[in-house]
Amino acid sequence: MEGKKERYELLLKSMQALITDEIPAEGNVSNLLALLRQEFNLFWVGLYMRTSERKLGLGIFQGLPACTVIDFGRGVCGTAVQKEETVIVDDVTEFPGYIACHSEAKSEIVVPGYKDGKIDFVLDVDSIELAAFDKTDKHYLEKVARLLEKILYSSKPVTA
Ligand code: SME
């Protein structure tokens, strides 16, 4: 099997190919998240959107029903917003303030997404494996976040 980098490179190509201006942004985001979840057999993949100055609310996702509201500074998602950086957690039981939406999740990565220079969402990815995420995931999931920003906020056609 190809390495993780190669799989991400192919995944990004599939994502680009699937995005279309003919459908609402929600359809494109759902497809991207579904592709990501499928490729790496992930437990849960989704977005939490900024809903106010201090809160995130559940957005589009693929997987089981999840927690709905997360305060900034709380959990892995709220910590990524507060630190304004990607957060990788190898073992969620060791993360202070971890918000357990599902007992199956063992490790997690949360990547911020920006609108007009300000964090407007986080891409949250959960695995049932311990330490499933590393620098390669960070690198490519940050690229996925850029693609999501383009779909959600670009005034130009997303396929351009
Ligand atoms: N575990 C996250 C909450 C969201 S779920 O993983 C879907 C957190 O601690 O922020």
PDB file of C-alpha atoms and ligand atoms in Angstrom:
ATOM      1  CA  MET A   1       0.000   0.000   0.000  1.00  0.00           C
ATOM      2  CA  GLU A   2       1.139   3.565  -0.662  1.00  0.00           C
ATOM      3  CA  GLY A   3       2.442   5.687   2.193  1.00  0.00           C
ATOM      4  CA  LYS A   4       0.336   8.258   3.983  1.00  0.00           C
ATOM      5  CA  LYS A   5       1.732  11.178   1.940  1.00  0.00           C
ATOM      6  CA  GLU A   6       0.858   9.533  -1.352  1.00  0.00           C
ATOM      7  CA  ARG A   7      -2.608   8.684  -0.086  1.00  0.00           C
ATOM      8  CA  TYR A   8      -3.196  12.299   0.953  1.00  0.00           C
ATOM      9  CA  GLU A   9      -1.905  13.575  -2.416  1.00  0.00           C
ATOM     10  CA  LEU A  10      -4.392  11.323  -4.220  1.00  0.00           C
ATOM     11  CA  LEU A  11      -7.130  12.255  -1.773  1.00  0.00           C
ATOM     12  CA  LEU A  12      -6.608  15.979  -2.427  1.00  0.00           C
ATOM     13  CA  LYS A  13      -6.861  15.304  -6.169  1.00  0.00           C
ATOM     14  CA  SER A  14     -10.115  13.357  -5.639  1.00  0.00           C
ATOM     15  CA  MET A  15     -11.445  16.204  -3.507  1.00  0.00           C
ATOM     16  CA  GLN A  16     -10.614  18.806  -6.174  1.00  0.00           C
ATOM     17  CA  ALA A  17     -12.256  16.638  -8.820  1.00  0.00           C
ATOM     18  CA  LEU A  18     -15.440  16.168  -6.811  1.00  0.00           C
ATOM     19  CA  ILE A  19     -16.018  19.827  -5.926  1.00  0.00           C
ATOM     20  CA  THR A  20     -18.606  21.452  -8.168  1.00  0.00           C
ATOM     21  CA  ASP A  21     -20.150  24.908  -8.364  1.00  0.00           C
ATOM     22  CA  GLU A  22     -23.475  23.330  -9.326  1.00  0.00           C
ATOM     23  CA  ILE A  23     -24.405  22.410  -5.759  1.00  0.00           C
ATOM     24  CA  PRO A  24     -24.684  24.200  -2.386  1.00  0.00           C
ATOM     25  CA  ALA A  25     -21.491  24.475  -0.309  1.00  0.00           C
ATOM     26  CA  GLU A  26     -22.937  21.925   2.145  1.00  0.00           C
ATOM     27  CA  GLY A  27     -22.882  19.220  -0.531  1.00  0.00           C
ATOM     28  CA  ASN A  28     -19.238  19.867  -1.376  1.00  0.00           C
ATOM     29  CA  VAL A  29     -18.192  19.966   2.285  1.00  0.00           C
ATOM     30  CA  SER A  30     -20.096  16.724   2.997  1.00  0.00           C
ATOM     31  CA  ASN A  31     -18.386  14.997   0.081  1.00  0.00           C
ATOM     32  CA  LEU A  32     -14.913  16.130   1.187  1.00  0.00           C
ATOM     33  CA  LEU A  33     -15.476  14.942   4.743  1.00  0.00           C
ATOM     34  CA  ALA A  34     -16.879  11.621   3.520  1.00  0.00           C
ATOM     35  CA  LEU A  35     -13.844  11.083   1.247  1.00  0.00           C
ATOM     36  CA  LEU A  36     -11.450  11.818   4.112  1.00  0.00           C
ATOM     37  CA  ARG A  37     -13.274   9.526   6.529  1.00  0.00           C
ATOM     38  CA  GLN A  38     -13.446   6.711   3.988  1.00  0.00           C
ATOM     39  CA  GLU A  39      -9.801   6.917   2.883  1.00  0.00           C
ATOM     40  CA  PHE A  40      -8.362   6.628   6.387  1.00  0.00           C
ATOM     41  CA  ASN A  41     -11.172   4.635   8.008  1.00  0.00           C
ATOM     42  CA  LEU A  42     -11.687   7.429  10.533  1.00  0.00           C
ATOM     43  CA  PHE A  43     -14.254   7.268  13.297  1.00  0.00           C
ATOM     44  CA  TRP A  44     -15.627  10.798  13.032  1.00  0.00           C
ATOM     45  CA  VAL A  45     -14.848  13.778  10.792  1.00  0.00           C
ATOM     46  CA  GLY A  46     -16.613  17.101  11.058  1.00  0.00           C
ATOM     47  CA  LEU A  47     -16.691  20.845  11.446  1.00  0.00           C
ATOM     48  CA  TYR A  48     -17.440  22.982  14.459  1.00  0.00           C
ATOM     49  CA  MET A  49     -18.360  26.504  13.384  1.00  0.00           C
ATOM     50  CA  ARG A  50     -17.904  29.752  15.305  1.00  0.00           C
ATOM     51  CA  THR A  51     -21.417  30.688  16.401  1.00  0.00           C
ATOM     52  CA  SER A  52     -20.511  33.633  18.663  1.00  0.00           C
ATOM     53  CA  GLU A  53     -17.428  35.337  20.123  1.00  0.00           C
ATOM     54  CA  ARG A  54     -16.895  32.484  22.603  1.00  0.00           C
ATOM     55  CA  LYS A  55     -18.627  29.405  21.192  1.00  0.00           C
ATOM     56  CA  LEU A  56     -18.403  26.721  18.527  1.00  0.00           C
ATOM     57  CA  GLY A  57     -21.455  24.846  17.255  1.00  0.00           C
ATOM     58  CA  LEU A  58     -21.659  21.523  15.444  1.00  0.00           C
ATOM     59  CA  GLY A  59     -21.562  21.911  11.673  1.00  0.00           C
ATOM     60  CA  ILE A  60     -21.434  19.442   8.783  1.00  0.00           C
ATOM     61  CA  PHE A  61     -19.995  16.057   9.806  1.00  0.00           C
ATOM     62  CA  GLN A  62     -19.695  12.379   8.893  1.00  0.00           C
ATOM     63  CA  GLY A  63     -20.172   9.834  11.664  1.00  0.00           C
ATOM     64  CA  LEU A  64     -22.260   9.362  14.784  1.00  0.00           C
ATOM     65  CA  PRO A  65     -24.333  12.175  16.342  1.00  0.00           C
ATOM     66  CA  ALA A  66     -22.006  14.451  18.316  1.00  0.00           C
ATOM     67  CA  CYS A  67     -21.777  17.136  21.020  1.00  0.00           C
ATOM     68  CA  THR A  68     -23.441  20.329  19.839  1.00  0.00           C
ATOM     69  CA  VAL A  69     -21.869  23.305  21.641  1.00  0.00           C
ATOM     70  CA  ILE A  70     -18.217  23.792  22.667  1.00  0.00           C
ATOM     71  CA  ASP A  71     -16.905  26.862  24.515  1.00  0.00           C
ATOM     72  CA  PHE A  72     -13.611  28.401  23.385  1.00  0.00           C
ATOM     73  CA  GLY A  73     -10.794  27.055  25.538  1.00  0.00           C
ATOM     74  CA  ARG A  74     -12.676  23.820  26.271  1.00  0.00           C
ATOM     75  CA  GLY A  75     -11.850  20.385  24.853  1.00  0.00           C
ATOM     76  CA  VAL A  76      -9.487  19.808  21.956  1.00  0.00           C
ATOM     77  CA  CYS A  77     -11.609  21.946  19.619  1.00  0.00           C
ATOM     78  CA  GLY A  78     -11.817  24.924  21.962  1.00  0.00           C
ATOM     79  CA  THR A  79      -8.092  24.630  22.710  1.00  0.00           C
ATOM     80  CA  ALA A  80      -7.199  24.757  18.990  1.00  0.00           C
ATOM     81  CA  VAL A  81      -9.216  27.990  18.702  1.00  0.00           C
ATOM     82  CA  GLN A  82      -7.617  29.506  21.797  1.00  0.00           C
ATOM     83  CA  LYS A  83      -4.073  28.577  20.715  1.00  0.00           C
ATOM     84  CA  GLU A  84      -4.817  29.409  17.070  1.00  0.00           C
ATOM     85  CA  GLU A  85      -3.015  26.283  15.932  1.00  0.00           C
ATOM     86  CA  THR A  86      -3.529  22.636  15.034  1.00  0.00           C
ATOM     87  CA  VAL A  87      -3.713  20.392  18.103  1.00  0.00           C
ATOM     88  CA  ILE A  88      -2.800  16.681  17.990  1.00  0.00           C
ATOM     89  CA  VAL A  89      -3.821  14.438  20.893  1.00  0.00           C
ATOM     90  CA  ASP A  90      -2.290  10.938  20.952  1.00  0.00           C
ATOM     91  CA  ASP A  91      -4.410   9.710  23.858  1.00  0.00           C
ATOM     92  CA  VAL A  92      -7.601  11.614  24.578  1.00  0.00           C
ATOM     93  CA  THR A  93      -7.793  10.253  28.166  1.00  0.00           C
ATOM     94  CA  GLU A  94      -4.678  12.304  28.941  1.00  0.00           C
ATOM     95  CA  PHE A  95      -5.954  15.593  27.535  1.00  0.00           C
ATOM     96  CA  PRO A  96      -7.181  17.934  30.315  1.00  0.00           C
ATOM     97  CA  GLY A  97     -10.775  18.991  29.693  1.00  0.00           C
ATOM     98  CA  TYR A  98     -11.279  16.544  26.822  1.00  0.00           C
ATOM     99  CA  ILE A  99     -14.916  16.471  25.699  1.00  0.00           C
ATOM    100  CA  ALA A 100     -15.897  12.831  25.195  1.00  0.00           C
ATOM    101  CA  CYS A 101     -18.718  12.728  22.651  1.00  0.00           C
ATOM    102  CA  HIS A 102     -17.979   9.064  21.872  1.00  0.00           C
ATOM    103  CA  SER A 103     -16.239   6.476  24.037  1.00  0.00           C
ATOM    104  CA  GLU A 104     -14.756   4.820  20.912  1.00  0.00           C
ATOM    105  CA  ALA A 105     -12.510   7.797  20.037  1.00  0.00           C
ATOM    106  CA  LYS A 106      -8.913   7.352  21.192  1.00  0.00           C
ATOM    107  CA  SER A 107      -6.907  10.044  19.410  1.00  0.00           C
ATOM    108  CA  GLU A 108      -7.800  13.311  17.733  1.00  0.00           C
ATOM    109  CA  ILE A 109      -6.537  16.148  15.554  1.00  0.00           C
ATOM    110  CA  VAL A 110      -8.186  19.561  15.314  1.00  0.00           C
ATOM    111  CA  VAL A 111      -7.253  22.048  12.566  1.00  0.00           C
ATOM    112  CA  PRO A 112      -8.428  25.696  12.531  1.00  0.00           C
ATOM    113  CA  GLY A 113     -10.093  27.237   9.474  1.00  0.00           C
ATOM    114  CA  TYR A 114     -10.099  30.996   8.823  1.00  0.00           C
ATOM    115  CA  LYS A 115     -12.403  33.637   7.399  1.00  0.00           C
ATOM    116  CA  ASP A 116     -11.007  37.159   6.943  1.00  0.00           C
ATOM    117  CA  GLY A 117      -7.977  36.267   9.093  1.00  0.00           C
ATOM    118  CA  LYS A 118     -10.079  35.055  12.043  1.00  0.00           C
ATOM    119  CA  ILE A 119     -10.818  31.422  13.028  1.00  0.00           C
ATOM    120  CA  ASP A 120     -14.337  30.634  11.853  1.00  0.00           C
ATOM    121  CA  PHE A 121     -14.368  26.836  12.143  1.00  0.00           C
ATOM    122  CA  VAL A 122     -12.316  23.845  13.194  1.00  0.00           C
ATOM    123  CA  LEU A 123     -11.925  20.583  11.307  1.00  0.00           C
ATOM    124  CA  ASP A 124     -12.161  17.854  13.954  1.00  0.00           C
ATOM    125  CA  VAL A 125     -10.979  14.316  13.171  1.00  0.00           C
ATOM    126  CA  ASP A 126     -11.247  11.330  15.535  1.00  0.00           C
ATOM    127  CA  SER A 127      -9.713   7.852  15.329  1.00  0.00           C
ATOM    128  CA  ILE A 128     -10.357   4.673  17.308  1.00  0.00           C
ATOM    129  CA  GLU A 129      -6.567   4.055  17.203  1.00  0.00           C
ATOM    130  CA  LEU A 130      -4.216   5.617  19.745  1.00  0.00           C
ATOM    131  CA  ALA A 131      -1.723   8.121  18.263  1.00  0.00           C
ATOM    132  CA  ALA A 132      -3.262   7.929  14.796  1.00  0.00           C
ATOM    133  CA  PHE A 133      -2.146  11.444  13.756  1.00  0.00           C
ATOM    134  CA  ASP A 134       1.283  12.941  13.105  1.00  0.00           C
ATOM    135  CA  LYS A 135       3.010  15.809  11.266  1.00  0.00           C
ATOM    136  CA  THR A 136       1.956  14.401   7.895  1.00  0.00           C
ATOM    137  CA  ASP A 137      -1.714  14.491   8.913  1.00  0.00           C
ATOM    138  CA  LYS A 138      -1.251  18.046  10.205  1.00  0.00           C
ATOM    139  CA  HIS A 139       0.330  19.124   6.911  1.00  0.00           C
ATOM    140  CA  TYR A 140      -2.381  17.640   4.712  1.00  0.00           C
ATOM    141  CA  LEU A 141      -5.379  18.344   6.934  1.00  0.00           C
ATOM    142  CA  GLU A 142      -4.309  21.997   6.955  1.00  0.00           C
ATOM    143  CA  LYS A 143      -4.500  21.807   3.140  1.00  0.00           C
ATOM    144  CA  VAL A 144      -7.984  20.295   3.461  1.00  0.00           C
ATOM    145  CA  ALA A 145      -8.912  23.222   5.738  1.00  0.00           C
ATOM    146  CA  ARG A 146      -7.790  25.659   2.997  1.00  0.00           C
ATOM    147  CA  LEU A 147     -10.045  23.812   0.546  1.00  0.00           C
ATOM    148  CA  LEU A 148     -12.954  23.998   2.990  1.00  0.00           C
ATOM    149  CA  GLU A 149     -12.369  27.759   3.419  1.00  0.00           C
ATOM    150  CA  LYS A 150     -12.508  28.138  -0.351  1.00  0.00           C
ATOM    151  CA  ILE A 151     -15.804  26.210  -0.564  1.00  0.00           C
ATOM    152  CA  LEU A 152     -17.383  28.030   2.366  1.00  0.00           C
ATOM    153  CA  TYR A 153     -16.173  31.608   1.848  1.00  0.00           C
ATOM    154  CA  SER A 154     -14.828  32.224  -1.645  1.00  0.00           C
ATOM    155  CA  SER A 155     -16.841  34.600  -3.777  1.00  0.00           C
ATOM    156  CA  LYS A 156     -15.218  33.090  -6.880  1.00  0.00           C
ATOM    157  CA  PRO A 157     -16.262  29.738  -8.391  1.00  0.00           C
ATOM    158  CA  VAL A 158     -14.761  26.961  -6.259  1.00  0.00           C
ATOM    159  CA  THR A 159     -13.608  24.966  -9.283  1.00  0.00           C
ATOM    160  CA  ALA A 160     -11.540  27.924 -10.585  1.00  0.00           C
TER     161      ALA A 160
HETATM  162  N1  SME B   1     -13.508  15.634  21.493  1.00  0.00           N
HETATM  163  C1  SME B   1     -13.805  16.968  21.052  1.00  0.00           C
HETATM  164  C2  SME B   1     -15.289  17.203  20.993  1.00  0.00           C
HETATM  165  C3  SME B   1     -15.901  16.939  19.654  1.00  0.00           C
HETATM  166  S1  SME B   1     -16.013  15.298  19.269  1.00  0.00           S
HETATM  167  O1  SME B   1     -14.666  14.710  19.186  1.00  0.00           O
HETATM  168  C4  SME B   1     -16.858  15.014  17.881  1.00  0.00           C
HETATM  169  C5  SME B   1     -13.128  17.979  21.967  1.00  0.00           C
HETATM  170  O2  SME B   1     -12.579  17.593  23.010  1.00  0.00           O
HETATM  171  O3  SME B   1     -13.146  19.155  21.638  1.00  0.00           O
END
